[in-house]
mmCIF file of C-alpha atoms in Angstrom:
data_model
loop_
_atom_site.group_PDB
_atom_site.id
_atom_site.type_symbol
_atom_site.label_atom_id
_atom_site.label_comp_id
_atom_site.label_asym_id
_atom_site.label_seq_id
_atom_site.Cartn_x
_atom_site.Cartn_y
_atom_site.Cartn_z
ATOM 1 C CA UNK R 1 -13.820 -10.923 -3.421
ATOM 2 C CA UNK R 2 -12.684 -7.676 -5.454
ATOM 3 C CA UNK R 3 -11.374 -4.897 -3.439
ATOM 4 C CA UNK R 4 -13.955 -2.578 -5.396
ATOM 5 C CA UNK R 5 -16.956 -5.351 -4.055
ATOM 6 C CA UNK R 6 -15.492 -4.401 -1.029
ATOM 7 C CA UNK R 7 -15.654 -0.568 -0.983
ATOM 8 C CA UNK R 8 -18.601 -0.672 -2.283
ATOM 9 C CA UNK R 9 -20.246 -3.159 0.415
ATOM 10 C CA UNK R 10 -18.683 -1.070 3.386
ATOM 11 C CA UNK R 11 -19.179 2.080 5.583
ATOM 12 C CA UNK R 12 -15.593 1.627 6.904
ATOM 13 C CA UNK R 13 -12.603 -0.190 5.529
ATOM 14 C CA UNK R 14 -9.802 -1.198 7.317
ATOM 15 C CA UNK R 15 -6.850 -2.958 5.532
ATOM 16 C CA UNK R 16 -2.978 -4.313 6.940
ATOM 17 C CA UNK R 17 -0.402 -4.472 4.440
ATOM 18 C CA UNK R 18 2.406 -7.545 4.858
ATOM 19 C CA UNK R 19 5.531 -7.342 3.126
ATOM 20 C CA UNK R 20 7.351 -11.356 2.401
ATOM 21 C CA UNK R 21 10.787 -12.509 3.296
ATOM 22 C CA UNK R 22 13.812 -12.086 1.691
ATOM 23 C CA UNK R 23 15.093 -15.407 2.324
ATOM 24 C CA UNK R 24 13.235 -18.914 2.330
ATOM 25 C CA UNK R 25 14.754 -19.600 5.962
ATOM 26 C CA UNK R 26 12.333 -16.426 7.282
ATOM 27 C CA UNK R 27 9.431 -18.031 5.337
ATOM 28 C CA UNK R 28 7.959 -19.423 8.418
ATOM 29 C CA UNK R 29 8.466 -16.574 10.388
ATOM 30 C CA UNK R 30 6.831 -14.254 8.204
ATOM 31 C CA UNK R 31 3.751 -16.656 7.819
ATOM 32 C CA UNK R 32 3.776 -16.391 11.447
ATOM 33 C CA UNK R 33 2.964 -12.576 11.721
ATOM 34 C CA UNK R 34 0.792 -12.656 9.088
ATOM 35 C CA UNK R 35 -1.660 -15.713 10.719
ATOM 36 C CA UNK R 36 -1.993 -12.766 13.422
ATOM 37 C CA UNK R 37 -2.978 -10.138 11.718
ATOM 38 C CA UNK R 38 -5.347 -12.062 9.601
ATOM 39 C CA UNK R 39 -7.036 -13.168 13.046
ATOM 40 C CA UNK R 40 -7.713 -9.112 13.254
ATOM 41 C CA UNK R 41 -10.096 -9.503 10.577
ATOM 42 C CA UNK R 42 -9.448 -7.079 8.188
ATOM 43 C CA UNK R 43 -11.513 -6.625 5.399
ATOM 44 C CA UNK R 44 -8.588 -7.482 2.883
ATOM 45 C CA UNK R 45 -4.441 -7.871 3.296
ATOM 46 C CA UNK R 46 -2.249 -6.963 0.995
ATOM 47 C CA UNK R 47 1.272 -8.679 0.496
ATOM 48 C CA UNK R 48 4.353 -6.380 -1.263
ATOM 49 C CA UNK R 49 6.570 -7.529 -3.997
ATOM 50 C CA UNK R 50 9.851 -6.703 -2.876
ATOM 51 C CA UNK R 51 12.440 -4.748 -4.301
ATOM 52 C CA UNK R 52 13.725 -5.708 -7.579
ATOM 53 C CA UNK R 53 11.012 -8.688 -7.634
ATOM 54 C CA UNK R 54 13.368 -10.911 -5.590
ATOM 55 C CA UNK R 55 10.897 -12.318 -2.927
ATOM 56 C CA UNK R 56 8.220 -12.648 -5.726
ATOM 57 C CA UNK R 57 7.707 -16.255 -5.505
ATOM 58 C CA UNK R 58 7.021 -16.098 -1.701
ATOM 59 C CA UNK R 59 4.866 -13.129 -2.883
ATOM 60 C CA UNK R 60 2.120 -14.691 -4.267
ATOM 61 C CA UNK R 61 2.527 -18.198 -1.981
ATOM 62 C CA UNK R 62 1.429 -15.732 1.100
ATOM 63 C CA UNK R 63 -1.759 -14.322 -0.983
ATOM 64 C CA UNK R 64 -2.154 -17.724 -2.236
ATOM 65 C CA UNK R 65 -1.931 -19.028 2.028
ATOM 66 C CA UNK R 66 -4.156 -15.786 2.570
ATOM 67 C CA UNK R 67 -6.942 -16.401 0.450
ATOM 68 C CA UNK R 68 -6.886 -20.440 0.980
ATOM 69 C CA UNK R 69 -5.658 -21.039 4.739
ATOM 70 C CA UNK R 70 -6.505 -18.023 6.399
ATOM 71 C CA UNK R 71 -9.782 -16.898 4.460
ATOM 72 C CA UNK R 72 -9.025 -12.763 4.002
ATOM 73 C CA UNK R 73 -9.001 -11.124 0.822
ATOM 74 C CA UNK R 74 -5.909 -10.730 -0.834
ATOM 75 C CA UNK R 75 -4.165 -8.111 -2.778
ATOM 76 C CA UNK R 76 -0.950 -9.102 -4.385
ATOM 77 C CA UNK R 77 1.747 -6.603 -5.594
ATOM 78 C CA UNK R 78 3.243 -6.881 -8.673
ATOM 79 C CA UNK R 79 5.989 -4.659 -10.027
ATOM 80 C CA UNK R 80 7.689 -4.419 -13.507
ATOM 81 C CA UNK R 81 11.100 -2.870 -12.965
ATOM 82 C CA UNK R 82 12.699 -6.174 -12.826
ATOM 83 C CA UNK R 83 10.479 -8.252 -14.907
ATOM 84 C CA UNK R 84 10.299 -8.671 -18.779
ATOM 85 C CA UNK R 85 6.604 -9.277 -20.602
ATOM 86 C CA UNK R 86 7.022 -12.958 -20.525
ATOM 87 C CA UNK R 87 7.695 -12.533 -16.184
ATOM 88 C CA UNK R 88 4.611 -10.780 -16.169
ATOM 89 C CA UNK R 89 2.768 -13.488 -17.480
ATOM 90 C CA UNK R 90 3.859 -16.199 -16.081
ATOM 91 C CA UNK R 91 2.555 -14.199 -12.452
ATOM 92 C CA UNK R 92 -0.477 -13.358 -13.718
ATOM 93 C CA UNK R 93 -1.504 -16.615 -14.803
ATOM 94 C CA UNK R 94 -0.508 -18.069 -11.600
ATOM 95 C CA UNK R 95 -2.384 -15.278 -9.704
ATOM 96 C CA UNK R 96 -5.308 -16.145 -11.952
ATOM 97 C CA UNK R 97 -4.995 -20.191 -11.305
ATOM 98 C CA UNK R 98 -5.155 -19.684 -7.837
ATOM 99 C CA UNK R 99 -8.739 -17.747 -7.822
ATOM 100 C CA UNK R 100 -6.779 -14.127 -6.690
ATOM 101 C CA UNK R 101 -9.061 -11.416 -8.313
ATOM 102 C CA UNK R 102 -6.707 -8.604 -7.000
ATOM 103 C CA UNK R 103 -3.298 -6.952 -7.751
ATOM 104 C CA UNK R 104 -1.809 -3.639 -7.250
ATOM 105 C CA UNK R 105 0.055 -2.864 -10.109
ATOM 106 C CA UNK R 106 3.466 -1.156 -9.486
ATOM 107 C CA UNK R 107 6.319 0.268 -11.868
ATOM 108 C CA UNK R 108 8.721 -0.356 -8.786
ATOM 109 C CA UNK R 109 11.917 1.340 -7.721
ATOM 110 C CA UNK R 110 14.659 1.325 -10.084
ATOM 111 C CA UNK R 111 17.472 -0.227 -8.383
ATOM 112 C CA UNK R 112 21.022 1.985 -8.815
ATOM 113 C CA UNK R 113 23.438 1.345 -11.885
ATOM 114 C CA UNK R 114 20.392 0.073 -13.293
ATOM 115 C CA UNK R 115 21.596 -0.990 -17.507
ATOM 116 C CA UNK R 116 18.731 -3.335 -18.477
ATOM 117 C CA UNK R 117 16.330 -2.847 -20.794
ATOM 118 C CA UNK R 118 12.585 -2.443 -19.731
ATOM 119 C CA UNK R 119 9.237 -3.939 -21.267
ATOM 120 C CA UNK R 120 7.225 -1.991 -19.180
ATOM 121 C CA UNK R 121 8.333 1.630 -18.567
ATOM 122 C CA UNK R 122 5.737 2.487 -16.842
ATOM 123 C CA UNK R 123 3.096 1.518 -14.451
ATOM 124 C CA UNK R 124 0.198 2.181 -16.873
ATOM 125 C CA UNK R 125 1.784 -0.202 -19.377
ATOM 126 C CA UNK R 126 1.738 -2.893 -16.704
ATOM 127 C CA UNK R 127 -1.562 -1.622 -15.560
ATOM 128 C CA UNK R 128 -3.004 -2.063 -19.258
ATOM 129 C CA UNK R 129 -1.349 -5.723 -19.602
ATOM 130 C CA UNK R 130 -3.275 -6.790 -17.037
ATOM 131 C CA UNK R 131 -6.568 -5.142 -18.016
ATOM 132 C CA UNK R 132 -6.106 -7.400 -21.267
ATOM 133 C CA UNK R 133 -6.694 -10.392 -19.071
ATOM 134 C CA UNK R 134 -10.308 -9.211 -17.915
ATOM 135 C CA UNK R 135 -10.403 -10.892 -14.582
ATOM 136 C CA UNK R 136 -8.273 -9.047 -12.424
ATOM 137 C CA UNK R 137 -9.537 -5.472 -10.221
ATOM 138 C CA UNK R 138 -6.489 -3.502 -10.542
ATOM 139 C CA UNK R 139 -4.735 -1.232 -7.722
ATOM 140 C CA UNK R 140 -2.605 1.708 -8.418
ATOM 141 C CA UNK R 141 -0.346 3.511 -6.191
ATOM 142 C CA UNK R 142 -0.433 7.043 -5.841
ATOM 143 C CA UNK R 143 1.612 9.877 -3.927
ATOM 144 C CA UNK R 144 -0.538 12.616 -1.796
ATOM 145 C CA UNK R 145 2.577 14.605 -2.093
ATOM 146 C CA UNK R 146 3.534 13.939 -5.901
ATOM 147 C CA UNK R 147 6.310 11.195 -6.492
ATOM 148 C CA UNK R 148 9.727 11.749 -5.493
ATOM 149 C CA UNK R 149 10.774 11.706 -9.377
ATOM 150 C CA UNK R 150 8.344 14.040 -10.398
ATOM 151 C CA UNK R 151 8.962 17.383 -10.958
ATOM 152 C CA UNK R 152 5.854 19.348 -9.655
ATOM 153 C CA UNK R 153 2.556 17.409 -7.879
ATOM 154 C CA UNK R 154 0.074 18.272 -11.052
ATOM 155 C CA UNK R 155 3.076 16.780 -13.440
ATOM 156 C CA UNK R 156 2.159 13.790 -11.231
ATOM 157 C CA UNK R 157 -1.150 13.937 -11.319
ATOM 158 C CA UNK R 158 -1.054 13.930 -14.705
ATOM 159 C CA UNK R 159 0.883 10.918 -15.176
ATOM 160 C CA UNK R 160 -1.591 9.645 -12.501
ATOM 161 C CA UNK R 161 -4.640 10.264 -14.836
ATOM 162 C CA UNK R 162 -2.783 7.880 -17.468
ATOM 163 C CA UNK R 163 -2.740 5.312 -15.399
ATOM 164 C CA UNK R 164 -5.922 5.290 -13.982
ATOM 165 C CA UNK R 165 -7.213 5.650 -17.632
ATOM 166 C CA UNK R 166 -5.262 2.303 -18.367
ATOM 167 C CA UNK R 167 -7.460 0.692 -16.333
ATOM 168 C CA UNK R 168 -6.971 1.173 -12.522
ATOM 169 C CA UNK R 169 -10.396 0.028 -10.408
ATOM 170 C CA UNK R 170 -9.150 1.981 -7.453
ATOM 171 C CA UNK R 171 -6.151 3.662 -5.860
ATOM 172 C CA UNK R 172 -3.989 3.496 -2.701
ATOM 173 C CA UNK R 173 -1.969 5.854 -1.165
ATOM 174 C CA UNK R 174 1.899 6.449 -0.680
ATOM 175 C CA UNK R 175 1.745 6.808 3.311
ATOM 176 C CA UNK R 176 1.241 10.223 4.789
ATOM 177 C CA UNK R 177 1.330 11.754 8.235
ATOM 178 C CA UNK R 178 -0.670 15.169 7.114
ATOM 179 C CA UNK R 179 -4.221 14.491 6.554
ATOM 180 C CA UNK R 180 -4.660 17.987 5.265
ATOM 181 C CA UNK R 181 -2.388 17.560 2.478
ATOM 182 C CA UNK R 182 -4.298 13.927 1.333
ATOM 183 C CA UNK R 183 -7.859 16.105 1.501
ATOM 184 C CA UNK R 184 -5.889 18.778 -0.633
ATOM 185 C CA UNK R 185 -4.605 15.750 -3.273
ATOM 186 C CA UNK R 186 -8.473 14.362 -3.324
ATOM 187 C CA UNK R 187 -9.691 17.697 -4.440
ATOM 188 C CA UNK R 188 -6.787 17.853 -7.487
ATOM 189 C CA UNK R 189 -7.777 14.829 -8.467
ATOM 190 C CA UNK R 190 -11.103 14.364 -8.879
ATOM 191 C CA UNK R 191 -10.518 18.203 -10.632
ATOM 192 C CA UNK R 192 -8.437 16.126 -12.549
ATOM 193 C CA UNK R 193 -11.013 13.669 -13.983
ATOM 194 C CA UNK R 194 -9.818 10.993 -11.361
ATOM 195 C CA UNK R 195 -13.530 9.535 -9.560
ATOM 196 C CA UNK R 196 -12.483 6.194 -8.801
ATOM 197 C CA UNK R 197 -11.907 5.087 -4.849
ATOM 198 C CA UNK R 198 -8.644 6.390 -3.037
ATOM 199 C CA UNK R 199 -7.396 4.586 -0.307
ATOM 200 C CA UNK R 200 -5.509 6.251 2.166
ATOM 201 C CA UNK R 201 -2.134 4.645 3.248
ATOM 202 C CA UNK R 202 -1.323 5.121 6.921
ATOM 203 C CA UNK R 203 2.584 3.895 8.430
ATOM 204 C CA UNK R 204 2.624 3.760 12.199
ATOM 205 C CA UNK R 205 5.572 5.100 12.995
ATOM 206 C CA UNK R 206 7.444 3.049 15.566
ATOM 207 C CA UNK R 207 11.002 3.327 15.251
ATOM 208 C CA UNK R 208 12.473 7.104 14.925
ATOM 209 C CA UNK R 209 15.279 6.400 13.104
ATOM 210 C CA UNK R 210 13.882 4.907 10.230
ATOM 211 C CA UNK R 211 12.149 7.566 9.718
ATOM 212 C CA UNK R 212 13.995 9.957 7.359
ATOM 213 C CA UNK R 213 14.611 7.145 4.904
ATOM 214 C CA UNK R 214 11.284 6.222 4.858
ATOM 215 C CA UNK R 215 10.374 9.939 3.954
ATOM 216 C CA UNK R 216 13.188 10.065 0.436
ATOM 217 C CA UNK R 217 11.089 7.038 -0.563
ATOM 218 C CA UNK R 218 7.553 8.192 -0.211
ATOM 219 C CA UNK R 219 8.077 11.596 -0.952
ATOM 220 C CA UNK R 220 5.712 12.680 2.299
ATOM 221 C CA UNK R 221 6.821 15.469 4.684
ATOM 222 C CA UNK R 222 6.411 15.437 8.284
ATOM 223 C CA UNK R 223 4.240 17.925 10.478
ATOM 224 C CA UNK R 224 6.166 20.255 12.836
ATOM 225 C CA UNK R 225 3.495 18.567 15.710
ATOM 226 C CA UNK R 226 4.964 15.128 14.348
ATOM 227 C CA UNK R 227 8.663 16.061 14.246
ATOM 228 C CA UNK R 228 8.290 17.141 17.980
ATOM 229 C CA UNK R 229 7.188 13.820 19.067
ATOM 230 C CA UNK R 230 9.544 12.216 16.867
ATOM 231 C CA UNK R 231 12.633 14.121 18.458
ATOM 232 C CA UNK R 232 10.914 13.410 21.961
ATOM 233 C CA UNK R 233 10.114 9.528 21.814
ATOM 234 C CA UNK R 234 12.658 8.320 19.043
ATOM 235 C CA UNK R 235 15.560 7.076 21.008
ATOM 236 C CA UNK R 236 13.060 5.365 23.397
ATOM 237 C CA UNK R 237 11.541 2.170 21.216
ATOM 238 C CA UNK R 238 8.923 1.640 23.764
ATOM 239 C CA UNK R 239 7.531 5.175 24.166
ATOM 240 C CA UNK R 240 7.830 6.187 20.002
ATOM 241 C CA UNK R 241 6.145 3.125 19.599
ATOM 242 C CA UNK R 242 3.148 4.140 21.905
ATOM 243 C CA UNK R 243 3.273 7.167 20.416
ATOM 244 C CA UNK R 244 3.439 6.285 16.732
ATOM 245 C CA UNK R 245 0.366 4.484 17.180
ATOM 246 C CA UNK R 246 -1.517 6.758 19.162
ATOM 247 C CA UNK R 247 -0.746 9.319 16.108
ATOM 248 C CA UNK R 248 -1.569 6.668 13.726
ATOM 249 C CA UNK R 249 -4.786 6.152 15.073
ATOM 250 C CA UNK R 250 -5.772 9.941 15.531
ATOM 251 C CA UNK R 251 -4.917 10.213 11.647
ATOM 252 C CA UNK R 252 -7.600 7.047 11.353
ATOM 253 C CA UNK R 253 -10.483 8.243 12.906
ATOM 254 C CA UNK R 254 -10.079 12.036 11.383
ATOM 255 C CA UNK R 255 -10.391 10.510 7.694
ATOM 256 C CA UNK R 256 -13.155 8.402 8.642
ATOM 257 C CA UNK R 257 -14.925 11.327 10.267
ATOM 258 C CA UNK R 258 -14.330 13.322 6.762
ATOM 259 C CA UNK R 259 -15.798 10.529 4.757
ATOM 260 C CA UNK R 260 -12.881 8.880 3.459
ATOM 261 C CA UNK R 261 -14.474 5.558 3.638
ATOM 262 C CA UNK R 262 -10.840 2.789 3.374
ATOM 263 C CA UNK R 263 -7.621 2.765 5.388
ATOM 264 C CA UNK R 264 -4.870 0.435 4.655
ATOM 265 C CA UNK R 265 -2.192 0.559 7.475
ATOM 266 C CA UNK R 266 1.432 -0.441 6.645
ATOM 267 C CA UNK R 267 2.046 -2.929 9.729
ATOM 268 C CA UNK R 268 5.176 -3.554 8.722
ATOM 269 C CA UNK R 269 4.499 -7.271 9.747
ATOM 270 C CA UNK R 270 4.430 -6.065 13.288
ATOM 271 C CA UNK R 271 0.780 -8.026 14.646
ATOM 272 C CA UNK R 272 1.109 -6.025 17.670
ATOM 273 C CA UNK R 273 1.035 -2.833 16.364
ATOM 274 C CA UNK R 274 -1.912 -3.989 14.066
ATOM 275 C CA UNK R 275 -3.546 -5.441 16.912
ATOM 276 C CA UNK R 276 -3.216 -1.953 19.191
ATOM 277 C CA UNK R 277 -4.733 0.052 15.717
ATOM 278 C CA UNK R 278 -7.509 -2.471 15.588
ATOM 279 C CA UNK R 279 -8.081 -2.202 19.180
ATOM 280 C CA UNK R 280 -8.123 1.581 18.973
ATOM 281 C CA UNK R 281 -10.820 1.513 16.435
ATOM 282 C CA UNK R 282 -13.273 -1.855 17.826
ATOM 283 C CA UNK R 283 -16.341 0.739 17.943
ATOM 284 C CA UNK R 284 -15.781 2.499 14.466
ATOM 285 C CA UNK R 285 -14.991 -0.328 12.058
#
């Protein structure tokens, strides 16, 4: 089923993103956590691409294990940074051969001393490859916040419109832990000429000191109210955990309430943390 079937079908969305392994001897293990959160019944799971492309073929074996084994929806990543057009290809025929409708089309982060040359510059190029095929509904990322690279959040916006404009059936969002500032981006866009959905990205923060890294990559600031807890709970695993969902959930059920209609929730293959967000929410989605 296409994510946009979805969205369209649904009062209330609720999505878990799964990211693979980086070796084959984790394989199992990974497969593992994401049997468990499938059992959740989400209304689609997405699996990342890993940096630099390296875990691609396991990749597109869990979407593949997904769609046949487990019966959920899924959305496969696929970044360019590290592939060349004949890469790209080769993926997307295999993601076609295996009946997955959906991708989430990604530029990717450019890994340091980078020297190669790139096919696909940008995400709209890769975005507009695999509009050519005519089968796919295509995901785009997109940063409440603007993207780390760019220089002001309507430069990004900008750049944002060109890639929706290559063909992008719907959005989802860089995580965020200020639901003010995602309302704020929704207005600029749709000013922008942007109408199509926006899913909003939500990380429950469990661990404290992953935090700040997390934050250079995704370009999102953190609330004062959040920062408190953070300096409170992080150095006990147990409690920030508690309390990274409990603030993950509050997040949920305000955008709901304001008529954001889809969540996707970065489990960070962590079923019990997906299970205790899904258990938070039984009587809303």
């Amino acid at each position: 089923m296409k994510i946009t079937d979805i969205l369209n079908s649904k009062k209330a969305v609720l999505s878990f993103e799964v990211f693979p392994p980086k070796t084959g001897d984790a394989f199992d293990g990974v497969v593992a956590a994401v049997d468990k959160i499938a059992s959740l019944r989400p209304d689609f799971m997405s699996v990342t691409y890993g940096a630099g492309g390296g875990t691609s073929e396991y990749s597109a074996a869990i979407a593949e294990h997904m769609k046949n084994d487990l019966g959920v929806t899924p959305l496969a990543h696929l970044s360019c940074i590290s592939s060349n057009r004949a890469d790209v290809h080769e993926k997307l025929l295999r993601l076609k051969n295996a009946g997955i409708e959906n991708i989430l089309a990604l530029r990717g982060d450019i890994p340091k001393d980078f020297a190669g040359n790139l096919d696909y510059a940008y995400a709209s190029q890769l975005v507009a490859e695999i509009k050519s095929y005519g089968c796919f509904c295509i995901g785009g990322a997109c940063y409440p916040e603007g993207h780390p690279e760019s220089g002001t959040l309507f430069s990004d916006i900008d750049n944002l419109k060109i890639k929706v404009d290559a063909g992008c059936d719907f959005l989802t969002s860089q995580m965020f832990f200020d639901n003010d500032a995602f309302y704020s981006f929704l207005s600029k866009i749709r000013e922008a000429g942007i109408y199509v959905p926006v899913i909003a990205g939500i990380m429950p923060v469990t661990n404290g000191k992953q935090i700040k890294r997390m934050m250079s990559l995704s370009g999102s600031t953190l609330p004062a109210r959040f920062k408190r807890i953070i300096d409170r709970f992080g150095d006990n695993p147990a409690a920030m955990t508690q309390a990274g969902i409990a603030y993950a959930t509050e997040q949920i059920i305000d955008l709901y309430a304001n008529g954001v209609k889809a969540v996707h929730v970065y489990s960070m293959n962590k079923p019990a943390v997906a299970a205790a967000i899904r258990a938070n929410l039984s009587e809303i989605v």
